């Protein structure tokens, strides 16, 4: 590895393996996702107002790949006594945030909401959605939000907690 100088970014050239979930991956236009119906046009995956005419290539969109592989890009953990008392309200905030981004950012989806003991894990296909949900919960319910991203790891983990 060539040592990095401050201010430089390491490019994709020579990378050992490419990210199969990259939202920056280019596809021939139009390409249709056979699973969710998104269409790749004008350089991005978008909700199709009408299906493309003629022959379109088929390929799973990055969000469906993550859904099929159960491979999150964002994980938000929720815990604390407050959660137990306000569970439904907090889950509604999460679902409403996901619904409000769905139209404009269709690659940002909730993969799962899992309840384990007194805590809840929300997995998303894009780190921004996990952060958006965490911030919305903090803004509505106060509490602490901690965000962690390991170096060389595209997975973002966030934790929200409020006791009493
Ligand atoms: Zn799809």
Tab-separated table of N, CA and C and ligand atoms in Angstrom:
chain	number	residue	atom	x	y	z
A	1	UNK	N	0.843	-1.206	0.000
A	1	UNK	CA	0.000	0.000	0.000
A	1	UNK	C	0.875	1.252	0.000
A	2	UNK	N	0.523	2.212	-0.829
A	2	UNK	CA	1.232	3.488	-0.849
A	2	UNK	C	0.753	4.320	0.345
A	3	UNK	N	1.695	4.899	1.109
A	3	UNK	CA	1.230	5.711	2.248
A	3	UNK	C	0.437	6.921	1.760
A	4	UNK	N	-0.584	7.280	2.505
A	4	UNK	CA	-1.444	8.383	2.104
A	4	UNK	C	-0.932	9.685	2.693
A	5	UNK	N	-1.056	10.746	1.900
A	5	UNK	CA	-0.703	12.085	2.367
A	5	UNK	C	-2.012	12.748	2.784
A	6	UNK	N	-1.921	13.577	3.787
A	6	UNK	CA	-3.141	14.225	4.271
A	6	UNK	C	-3.865	14.953	3.141
A	7	UNK	N	-5.165	14.792	3.076
A	7	UNK	CA	-5.948	15.461	2.040
A	7	UNK	C	-6.198	14.599	0.812
A	8	UNK	N	-5.510	13.471	0.714
A	8	UNK	CA	-5.734	12.573	-0.435
A	8	UNK	C	-6.810	11.562	-0.098
A	9	UNK	N	-7.433	11.101	-1.145
A	9	UNK	CA	-8.393	10.021	-0.947
A	9	UNK	C	-7.925	8.835	-1.763
A	10	UNK	N	-8.108	7.668	-1.227
A	10	UNK	CA	-7.731	6.484	-1.979
A	10	UNK	C	-8.837	6.165	-2.986
A	11	UNK	N	-8.475	6.034	-4.240
A	11	UNK	CA	-9.466	5.780	-5.285
A	11	UNK	C	-9.787	4.309	-5.401
A	12	UNK	N	-10.633	3.984	-6.363
A	12	UNK	CA	-11.083	2.604	-6.514
A	12	UNK	C	-10.097	1.762	-7.317
A	13	UNK	N	-9.148	2.401	-8.010
A	13	UNK	CA	-8.218	1.672	-8.867
A	13	UNK	C	-7.396	0.680	-8.051
A	14	UNK	N	-7.369	-0.535	-8.525
A	14	UNK	CA	-6.531	-1.519	-7.861
A	14	UNK	C	-7.146	-2.117	-6.612
A	15	UNK	N	-8.396	-1.773	-6.338
A	15	UNK	CA	-9.044	-2.348	-5.165
A	15	UNK	C	-9.272	-3.842	-5.420
A	16	UNK	N	-9.046	-4.653	-4.405
A	16	UNK	CA	-9.093	-6.099	-4.573
A	16	UNK	C	-10.473	-6.594	-5.027
A	17	UNK	N	-11.494	-6.109	-4.391
A	17	UNK	CA	-12.822	-6.566	-4.788
A	17	UNK	C	-13.751	-5.375	-4.767
A	18	UNK	N	-14.719	-5.374	-5.669
A	18	UNK	CA	-15.595	-4.199	-5.666
A	18	UNK	C	-16.842	-4.487	-4.841
A	19	UNK	N	-17.395	-3.410	-4.336
A	19	UNK	CA	-18.550	-3.505	-3.452
A	19	UNK	C	-19.798	-3.853	-4.269
A	20	UNK	N	-20.380	-5.041	-4.040
A	20	UNK	CA	-21.554	-5.418	-4.839
A	20	UNK	C	-22.798	-4.596	-4.504
A	21	UNK	N	-22.723	-3.822	-3.426
A	21	UNK	CA	-23.890	-3.039	-3.002
A	21	UNK	C	-23.724	-1.552	-3.298
A	22	UNK	N	-22.656	-1.198	-4.024
A	22	UNK	CA	-22.390	0.211	-4.249
A	22	UNK	C	-23.536	0.892	-4.986
A	23	UNK	N	-23.949	2.050	-4.456
A	23	UNK	CA	-24.997	2.814	-5.126
A	23	UNK	C	-24.418	3.657	-6.260
A	24	UNK	N	-23.091	3.629	-6.398
A	24	UNK	CA	-22.436	4.425	-7.443
A	24	UNK	C	-22.163	3.603	-8.694
A	25	UNK	N	-22.395	2.293	-8.605
A	25	UNK	CA	-22.191	1.389	-9.736
A	25	UNK	C	-23.040	1.867	-10.929
A	26	UNK	N	-22.437	1.851	-12.132
A	26	UNK	CA	-23.163	2.286	-13.329
A	26	UNK	C	-23.778	1.074	-14.037
A	27	UNK	N	-24.963	1.276	-14.607
A	27	UNK	CA	-25.660	0.227	-15.350
A	27	UNK	C	-26.051	0.775	-16.708
A	28	UNK	N	-26.245	-0.126	-17.700
A	28	UNK	CA	-26.783	0.353	-18.979
A	28	UNK	C	-28.190	0.924	-18.750
A	29	UNK	N	-28.577	1.919	-19.528
A	29	UNK	CA	-29.893	2.522	-19.306
A	29	UNK	C	-30.838	2.164	-20.437
A	30	UNK	N	-32.098	1.810	-20.189
A	30	UNK	CA	-32.595	1.585	-18.831
A	30	UNK	C	-32.319	0.157	-18.344
A	31	UNK	N	-32.114	0.004	-17.042
A	31	UNK	CA	-32.054	-1.308	-16.405
A	31	UNK	C	-33.174	-1.350	-15.372
A	32	UNK	N	-33.873	-2.485	-15.316
A	32	UNK	CA	-34.993	-2.616	-14.373
A	32	UNK	C	-34.627	-3.634	-13.309
A	33	UNK	N	-34.982	-3.337	-12.065
A	33	UNK	CA	-34.821	-4.320	-10.997
A	33	UNK	C	-36.046	-5.239	-11.017
A	34	UNK	N	-35.831	-6.548	-11.263
A	34	UNK	CA	-36.985	-7.453	-11.372
A	34	UNK	C	-37.682	-7.678	-10.034
A	35	UNK	N	-37.046	-7.273	-8.941
A	35	UNK	CA	-37.602	-7.554	-7.626
A	35	UNK	C	-38.494	-6.416	-7.119
A	36	UNK	N	-38.035	-5.170	-7.289
A	36	UNK	CA	-38.809	-4.045	-6.744
A	36	UNK	C	-39.316	-3.102	-7.827
A	37	UNK	N	-38.864	-3.277	-9.071
A	37	UNK	CA	-39.380	-2.449	-10.157
A	37	UNK	C	-38.714	-1.101	-10.328
A	38	UNK	N	-37.700	-0.791	-9.516
A	38	UNK	CA	-36.984	0.470	-9.740
A	38	UNK	C	-36.304	0.418	-11.102
A	39	UNK	N	-36.149	1.594	-11.697
A	39	UNK	CA	-35.505	1.685	-13.008
A	39	UNK	C	-34.252	2.542	-12.879
A	40	UNK	N	-33.159	2.059	-13.491
A	40	UNK	CA	-31.917	2.833	-13.503
A	40	UNK	C	-31.931	3.720	-14.733
A	41	UNK	N	-32.021	5.026	-14.493
A	41	UNK	CA	-32.115	6.016	-15.565
A	41	UNK	C	-31.406	7.276	-15.120
A	42	UNK	N	-30.818	7.957	-16.065
A	42	UNK	CA	-30.131	9.219	-15.770
A	42	UNK	C	-29.137	9.041	-14.621
A	43	UNK	N	-28.492	7.863	-14.605
A	43	UNK	CA	-27.416	7.659	-13.644
A	43	UNK	C	-27.836	7.287	-12.244
A	44	UNK	N	-29.133	7.012	-12.037
A	44	UNK	CA	-29.520	6.579	-10.694
A	44	UNK	C	-30.775	5.707	-10.728
A	45	UNK	N	-30.928	4.927	-9.644
A	45	UNK	CA	-32.117	4.081	-9.498
A	45	UNK	C	-33.262	4.950	-9.026
A	46	UNK	N	-34.406	4.869	-9.734
A	46	UNK	CA	-35.538	5.689	-9.336
A	46	UNK	C	-36.854	4.962	-9.521
A	47	UNK	N	-37.869	5.473	-8.849
A	47	UNK	CA	-39.214	4.919	-8.976
A	47	UNK	C	-39.692	5.237	-10.387
A	48	UNK	N	-40.151	4.214	-11.106
A	48	UNK	CA	-40.566	4.416	-12.494
A	48	UNK	C	-42.018	4.871	-12.542
A	49	UNK	N	-42.251	6.011	-13.183
A	49	UNK	CA	-43.636	6.461	-13.351
A	49	UNK	C	-44.330	5.518	-14.318
A	50	UNK	N	-43.607	5.074	-15.329
A	50	UNK	CA	-44.113	4.052	-16.236
A	50	UNK	C	-42.952	3.135	-16.603
A	51	UNK	N	-43.255	1.869	-16.914
A	51	UNK	CA	-42.162	0.951	-17.233
A	51	UNK	C	-41.450	1.406	-18.502
A	52	UNK	N	-40.149	1.133	-18.620
A	52	UNK	CA	-39.428	1.553	-19.819
A	52	UNK	C	-39.974	0.837	-21.045
A	53	UNK	N	-39.994	1.547	-22.169
A	53	UNK	CA	-40.467	0.926	-23.405
A	53	UNK	C	-39.312	0.168	-24.037
A	54	UNK	N	-39.637	-0.827	-24.841
A	54	UNK	CA	-38.599	-1.621	-25.499
A	54	UNK	C	-37.928	-2.551	-24.510
A	55	UNK	N	-36.776	-3.036	-24.899
A	55	UNK	CA	-36.078	-4.011	-24.058
A	55	UNK	C	-35.219	-3.314	-23.028
A	56	UNK	N	-35.427	-3.665	-21.789
A	56	UNK	CA	-34.588	-3.119	-20.731
A	56	UNK	C	-33.787	-4.269	-20.141
A	57	UNK	N	-32.579	-3.976	-19.738
A	57	UNK	CA	-31.783	-4.982	-19.048
A	57	UNK	C	-32.332	-5.196	-17.652
A	58	UNK	N	-32.109	-6.350	-17.096
A	58	UNK	CA	-32.559	-6.599	-15.723
A	58	UNK	C	-31.362	-6.787	-14.813
A	59	UNK	N	-31.440	-6.177	-13.652
A	59	UNK	CA	-30.406	-6.368	-12.637
A	59	UNK	C	-30.990	-5.951	-11.295
A	60	UNK	N	-30.637	-6.675	-10.256
A	60	UNK	CA	-31.124	-6.277	-8.939
A	60	UNK	C	-30.505	-4.947	-8.549
A	61	UNK	N	-31.331	-4.070	-7.967
A	61	UNK	CA	-30.819	-2.782	-7.496
A	61	UNK	C	-30.010	-3.025	-6.214
A	62	UNK	N	-29.160	-2.064	-5.819
A	62	UNK	CA	-28.330	-2.279	-4.617
A	62	UNK	C	-29.152	-2.550	-3.354
A	63	UNK	N	-30.322	-1.938	-3.233
A	63	UNK	CA	-31.135	-2.145	-2.023
A	63	UNK	C	-31.685	-3.573	-1.990
A	64	UNK	N	-32.146	-4.070	-3.135
A	64	UNK	CA	-32.642	-5.452	-3.176
A	64	UNK	C	-31.505	-6.436	-2.921
A	65	UNK	N	-30.310	-6.147	-3.418
A	65	UNK	CA	-29.168	-7.042	-3.122
A	65	UNK	C	-28.946	-7.146	-1.623
A	66	UNK	N	-29.043	-6.005	-0.957
A	66	UNK	CA	-28.868	-6.032	0.499
A	66	UNK	C	-30.016	-6.789	1.169
A	67	UNK	N	-31.235	-6.643	0.629
A	67	UNK	CA	-32.382	-7.359	1.208
A	67	UNK	C	-32.227	-8.866	1.009
A	68	UNK	N	-31.816	-9.266	-0.177
A	68	UNK	CA	-31.653	-10.695	-0.472
A	68	UNK	C	-30.558	-11.292	0.418
A	69	UNK	N	-29.455	-10.565	0.544
A	69	UNK	CA	-28.308	-11.068	1.323
A	69	UNK	C	-28.421	-10.744	2.812
A	70	UNK	N	-29.449	-9.994	3.206
A	70	UNK	CA	-29.590	-9.512	4.594
A	70	UNK	C	-28.286	-8.856	5.066
A	71	UNK	N	-27.853	-7.901	4.280
A	71	UNK	CA	-26.567	-7.237	4.509
A	71	UNK	C	-26.798	-5.744	4.743
A	72	UNK	N	-26.934	-5.335	5.997
A	72	UNK	CA	-27.232	-3.922	6.254
A	72	UNK	C	-26.050	-2.986	6.010
A	73	UNK	N	-26.342	-1.723	5.707
A	73	UNK	CA	-25.317	-0.674	5.625
A	73	UNK	C	-25.414	0.239	6.829
A	74	UNK	N	-26.532	0.151	7.536
A	74	UNK	CA	-26.730	0.941	8.745
A	74	UNK	C	-27.434	0.104	9.798
A	75	UNK	N	-26.958	0.203	11.036
A	75	UNK	CA	-27.611	-0.494	12.152
A	75	UNK	C	-27.866	0.521	13.254
A	76	UNK	N	-29.095	0.574	13.694
A	76	UNK	CA	-29.447	1.479	14.778
A	76	UNK	C	-29.963	0.643	15.945
A	77	UNK	N	-29.288	0.756	17.067
A	77	UNK	CA	-29.721	0.036	18.262
A	77	UNK	C	-30.471	0.986	19.193
A	78	UNK	N	-31.593	0.545	19.703
A	78	UNK	CA	-32.391	1.370	20.621
A	78	UNK	C	-32.480	0.634	21.955
A	79	UNK	N	-32.264	1.362	23.032
A	79	UNK	CA	-32.387	0.710	24.337
A	79	UNK	C	-32.692	1.727	25.431
A	80	UNK	N	-32.944	1.208	26.606
A	80	UNK	CA	-33.228	2.063	27.763
A	80	UNK	C	-34.667	1.906	28.236
A	81	UNK	N	-34.881	2.303	29.476
A	81	UNK	CA	-36.217	2.169	30.074
A	81	UNK	C	-37.289	2.939	29.313
A	82	UNK	N	-36.878	4.092	28.790
A	82	UNK	CA	-37.839	4.932	28.070
A	82	UNK	C	-38.435	4.178	26.882
A	83	UNK	N	-37.596	3.367	26.241
A	83	UNK	CA	-38.029	2.605	25.060
A	83	UNK	C	-39.187	1.676	25.400
A	84	UNK	N	-39.078	0.988	26.537
A	84	UNK	CA	-40.124	0.040	26.923
A	84	UNK	C	-41.476	0.741	27.065
A	85	UNK	N	-41.440	1.972	27.581
A	85	UNK	CA	-42.699	2.691	27.815
A	85	UNK	C	-43.236	3.362	26.555
A	86	UNK	N	-42.370	3.610	25.581
A	86	UNK	CA	-42.776	4.377	24.390
A	86	UNK	C	-42.473	3.610	23.106
A	87	UNK	N	-42.478	2.292	23.197
A	87	UNK	CA	-42.095	1.439	22.078
A	87	UNK	C	-42.847	1.774	20.782
A	88	UNK	N	-44.182	1.819	20.865
A	88	UNK	CA	-44.976	2.015	19.644
A	88	UNK	C	-44.701	3.372	19.014
A	89	UNK	N	-44.628	4.392	19.865
A	89	UNK	CA	-44.362	5.755	19.388
A	89	UNK	C	-43.008	5.795	18.659
A	90	UNK	N	-41.999	5.135	19.243
A	90	UNK	CA	-40.656	5.166	18.671
A	90	UNK	C	-40.600	4.377	17.360
A	91	UNK	N	-41.282	3.237	17.322
A	91	UNK	CA	-41.303	2.464	16.065
A	91	UNK	C	-42.055	3.214	14.973
A	92	UNK	N	-43.081	3.976	15.377
A	92	UNK	CA	-43.794	4.793	14.386
A	92	UNK	C	-42.886	5.859	13.799
A	93	UNK	N	-42.046	6.458	14.639
A	93	UNK	CA	-41.103	7.468	14.136
A	93	UNK	C	-40.203	6.812	13.083
A	94	UNK	N	-39.705	5.617	13.396
A	94	UNK	CA	-38.811	4.913	12.459
A	94	UNK	C	-39.523	4.630	11.141
A	95	UNK	N	-40.729	4.107	11.205
A	95	UNK	CA	-41.447	3.750	9.976
A	95	UNK	C	-41.817	4.996	9.173
A	96	UNK	N	-42.190	6.070	9.883
A	96	UNK	CA	-42.544	7.307	9.181
A	96	UNK	C	-41.336	7.901	8.464
A	97	UNK	N	-40.167	7.831	9.103
A	97	UNK	CA	-38.952	8.342	8.456
A	97	UNK	C	-38.664	7.538	7.186
A	98	UNK	N	-38.792	6.218	7.281
A	98	UNK	CA	-38.535	5.367	6.114
A	98	UNK	C	-39.537	5.673	5.005
A	99	UNK	N	-40.806	5.863	5.380
A	99	UNK	CA	-41.835	6.134	4.377
A	99	UNK	C	-41.592	7.487	3.708
A	100	UNK	N	-41.099	8.459	4.483
A	100	UNK	CA	-40.948	9.781	3.883
A	100	UNK	C	-39.740	9.871	2.953
A	101	UNK	N	-38.753	8.992	3.098
A	101	UNK	CA	-37.642	9.022	2.135
A	101	UNK	C	-37.903	8.114	0.936
A	102	UNK	N	-38.873	7.213	1.055
A	102	UNK	CA	-39.060	6.175	0.037
A	102	UNK	C	-39.268	6.736	-1.373
A	103	UNK	N	-40.032	7.826	-1.482
A	103	UNK	CA	-40.354	8.350	-2.807
A	103	UNK	C	-39.134	8.948	-3.503
A	104	UNK	N	-38.313	9.664	-2.729
A	104	UNK	CA	-37.193	10.358	-3.361
A	104	UNK	C	-35.887	9.563	-3.284
A	105	UNK	N	-35.751	8.709	-2.282
A	105	UNK	CA	-34.531	7.917	-2.128
A	105	UNK	C	-34.916	6.448	-1.954
A	106	UNK	N	-35.336	5.821	-3.065
A	106	UNK	CA	-35.900	4.468	-2.956
A	106	UNK	C	-34.885	3.387	-2.591
A	107	UNK	N	-33.588	3.720	-2.570
A	107	UNK	CA	-32.592	2.725	-2.147
A	107	UNK	C	-32.421	2.721	-0.631
A	108	UNK	N	-33.085	3.664	0.053
A	108	UNK	CA	-32.970	3.721	1.519
A	108	UNK	C	-34.183	3.040	2.137
A	109	UNK	N	-33.957	1.829	2.623
A	109	UNK	CA	-35.071	1.030	3.163
A	109	UNK	C	-34.696	0.411	4.495
A	110	UNK	N	-35.733	0.100	5.269
A	110	UNK	CA	-35.517	-0.675	6.488
A	110	UNK	C	-35.428	-2.145	6.093
A	111	UNK	N	-34.369	-2.810	6.523
A	111	UNK	CA	-34.209	-4.244	6.249
A	111	UNK	C	-34.950	-5.077	7.282
A	112	UNK	N	-34.786	-4.719	8.538
A	112	UNK	CA	-35.529	-5.429	9.577
A	112	UNK	C	-35.600	-4.575	10.841
A	113	UNK	N	-36.613	-4.888	11.628
A	113	UNK	CA	-36.732	-4.322	12.977
A	113	UNK	C	-36.826	-5.529	13.893
A	114	UNK	N	-35.802	-5.735	14.723
A	114	UNK	CA	-35.760	-6.919	15.571
A	114	UNK	C	-35.743	-6.530	17.033
A	115	UNK	N	-36.627	-7.141	17.773
A	115	UNK	CA	-36.671	-6.861	19.211
A	115	UNK	C	-36.005	-8.010	19.945
A	116	UNK	N	-35.023	-7.641	20.773
A	116	UNK	CA	-34.301	-8.660	21.559
A	116	UNK	C	-34.281	-8.182	22.994
A	117	UNK	N	-34.901	-8.930	23.842
A	117	UNK	CA	-34.959	-8.500	25.227
A	117	UNK	C	-35.589	-7.128	25.297
A	118	UNK	N	-34.938	-6.193	25.943
A	118	UNK	CA	-35.501	-4.851	26.053
A	118	UNK	C	-35.021	-3.900	24.978
A	119	UNK	N	-34.250	-4.408	23.993
A	119	UNK	CA	-33.730	-3.476	22.998
A	119	UNK	C	-34.251	-3.821	21.599
A	120	UNK	N	-34.083	-2.867	20.708
A	120	UNK	CA	-34.569	-3.029	19.337
A	120	UNK	C	-33.422	-2.708	18.390
A	121	UNK	N	-33.278	-3.523	17.345
A	121	UNK	CA	-32.285	-3.254	16.310
A	121	UNK	C	-33.017	-2.958	15.007
A	122	UNK	N	-32.658	-1.818	14.411
A	122	UNK	CA	-33.214	-1.456	13.110
A	122	UNK	C	-32.069	-1.479	12.103
A	123	UNK	N	-32.209	-2.327	11.073
A	123	UNK	CA	-31.177	-2.431	10.043
A	123	UNK	C	-31.682	-1.748	8.779
A	124	UNK	N	-30.793	-1.007	8.127
A	124	UNK	CA	-31.198	-0.281	6.915
A	124	UNK	C	-30.246	-0.571	5.761
A	125	UNK	N	-30.731	-0.313	4.543
A	125	UNK	CA	-29.922	-0.565	3.346
A	125	UNK	C	-28.933	0.557	3.074
A	126	UNK	N	-29.036	1.644	3.822
A	126	UNK	CA	-28.184	2.812	3.583
A	126	UNK	C	-27.901	3.472	4.932
A	127	UNK	N	-26.652	3.842	5.203
A	127	UNK	CA	-26.341	4.409	6.523
A	127	UNK	C	-27.133	5.684	6.837
A	128	UNK	N	-27.445	6.464	5.797
A	128	UNK	CA	-28.153	7.725	6.042
A	128	UNK	C	-29.527	7.504	6.662
A	129	UNK	N	-30.180	6.415	6.275
A	129	UNK	CA	-31.512	6.174	6.835
A	129	UNK	C	-31.416	5.808	8.317
A	130	UNK	N	-30.426	4.994	8.682
A	130	UNK	CA	-30.256	4.644	10.101
A	130	UNK	C	-30.003	5.916	10.926
A	131	UNK	N	-29.158	6.808	10.392
A	131	UNK	CA	-28.860	8.055	11.104
A	131	UNK	C	-30.075	8.967	11.159
A	132	UNK	N	-30.795	9.033	10.051
A	132	UNK	CA	-31.991	9.866	9.991
A	132	UNK	C	-33.004	9.421	11.048
A	133	UNK	N	-33.198	8.104	11.158
A	133	UNK	CA	-34.147	7.577	12.146
A	133	UNK	C	-33.645	7.872	13.559
A	134	UNK	N	-32.352	7.645	13.788
A	134	UNK	CA	-31.783	7.905	15.109
A	134	UNK	C	-31.939	9.361	15.507
A	135	UNK	N	-31.688	10.255	14.547
A	135	UNK	CA	-31.799	11.695	14.843
A	135	UNK	C	-33.240	12.099	15.082
A	136	UNK	N	-34.160	11.495	14.340
A	136	UNK	CA	-35.579	11.820	14.523
A	136	UNK	C	-36.044	11.357	15.903
A	137	UNK	N	-35.564	10.193	16.337
A	137	UNK	CA	-35.941	9.687	17.664
A	137	UNK	C	-35.355	10.593	18.748
A	138	UNK	N	-34.095	10.975	18.574
A	138	UNK	CA	-33.486	11.863	19.567
A	138	UNK	C	-34.224	13.199	19.608
A	139	UNK	N	-34.587	13.704	18.446
A	139	UNK	CA	-35.251	14.999	18.418
A	139	UNK	C	-36.638	14.920	19.074
A	140	UNK	N	-37.326	13.796	18.909
A	140	UNK	CA	-38.669	13.664	19.507
A	140	UNK	C	-38.627	13.226	20.967
A	141	UNK	N	-37.638	12.396	21.316
A	141	UNK	CA	-37.651	11.743	22.637
A	141	UNK	C	-36.449	12.092	23.504
A	142	UNK	N	-35.604	13.006	23.028
A	142	UNK	CA	-34.350	13.311	23.738
A	142	UNK	C	-33.472	12.052	23.804
A	143	UNK	N	-32.735	11.874	24.889
A	143	UNK	CA	-31.846	10.706	24.981
A	143	UNK	C	-30.508	10.963	24.310
A	144	UNK	N	-29.672	9.911	24.241
A	144	UNK	CA	-28.310	9.997	23.696
A	144	UNK	C	-28.236	9.244	22.380
A	145	UNK	N	-27.598	9.854	21.384
A	145	UNK	CA	-27.355	9.137	20.134
A	145	UNK	C	-25.848	9.069	19.910
A	146	UNK	N	-25.326	7.857	19.751
A	146	UNK	CA	-23.899	7.665	19.511
A	146	UNK	C	-23.742	7.030	18.140
A	147	UNK	N	-22.820	7.567	17.330
A	147	UNK	CA	-22.609	7.034	15.981
A	147	UNK	C	-21.193	6.497	15.881
A	148	UNK	N	-21.062	5.295	15.355
A	148	UNK	CA	-19.742	4.676	15.226
A	148	UNK	C	-19.557	4.135	13.813
A	149	UNK	N	-18.413	4.458	13.237
A	149	UNK	CA	-18.069	3.839	11.960
A	149	UNK	C	-16.637	3.376	12.031
A	150	UNK	N	-16.457	2.088	11.868
A	150	UNK	CA	-15.105	1.547	11.889
A	150	UNK	C	-14.391	1.965	10.614
A	151	UNK	N	-13.107	2.232	10.715
A	151	UNK	CA	-12.324	2.559	9.539
A	151	UNK	C	-12.337	1.366	8.588
A	152	UNK	N	-12.385	1.626	7.297
A	152	UNK	CA	-12.415	0.588	6.269
A	152	UNK	C	-13.656	-0.288	6.367
A	153	UNK	N	-14.689	0.215	6.995
A	153	UNK	CA	-15.917	-0.547	7.117
A	153	UNK	C	-17.040	0.372	6.678
A	154	UNK	N	-17.840	-0.069	5.725
A	154	UNK	CA	-18.890	0.822	5.238
A	154	UNK	C	-20.126	0.772	6.130
A	155	UNK	N	-20.136	-0.152	7.078
A	155	UNK	CA	-21.297	-0.261	7.964
A	155	UNK	C	-21.255	0.805	9.058
A	156	UNK	N	-22.332	1.580	9.152
A	156	UNK	CA	-22.434	2.582	10.205
A	156	UNK	C	-23.349	2.047	11.308
A	157	UNK	N	-22.864	2.127	12.545
A	157	UNK	CA	-23.677	1.695	13.684
A	157	UNK	C	-24.000	2.905	14.537
A	158	UNK	N	-25.263	2.998	14.904
A	158	UNK	CA	-25.682	4.088	15.787
A	158	UNK	C	-26.465	3.482	16.938
A	159	UNK	N	-26.360	4.134	18.084
A	159	UNK	CA	-27.057	3.653	19.271
A	159	UNK	C	-27.810	4.815	19.891
A	160	UNK	N	-29.065	4.576	20.146
A	160	UNK	CA	-29.848	5.573	20.868
A	160	UNK	C	-30.279	4.963	22.193
A	161	UNK	N	-30.159	5.735	23.241
A	161	UNK	CA	-30.493	5.221	24.558
A	161	UNK	C	-31.112	6.328	25.396
A	162	UNK	N	-32.131	5.971	26.137
A	162	UNK	CA	-32.650	6.893	27.134
A	162	UNK	C	-33.172	6.091	28.321
A	163	UNK	N	-32.628	6.396	29.466
A	163	UNK	CA	-33.106	5.764	30.696
A	163	UNK	C	-34.205	6.658	31.275
A	164	UNK	N	-35.245	6.096	31.730
A	164	UNK	CA	-36.422	6.743	32.344
A	164	UNK	C	-36.957	7.958	31.578
B	1	LIG	ZN1	-34.771	-3.617	-6.347
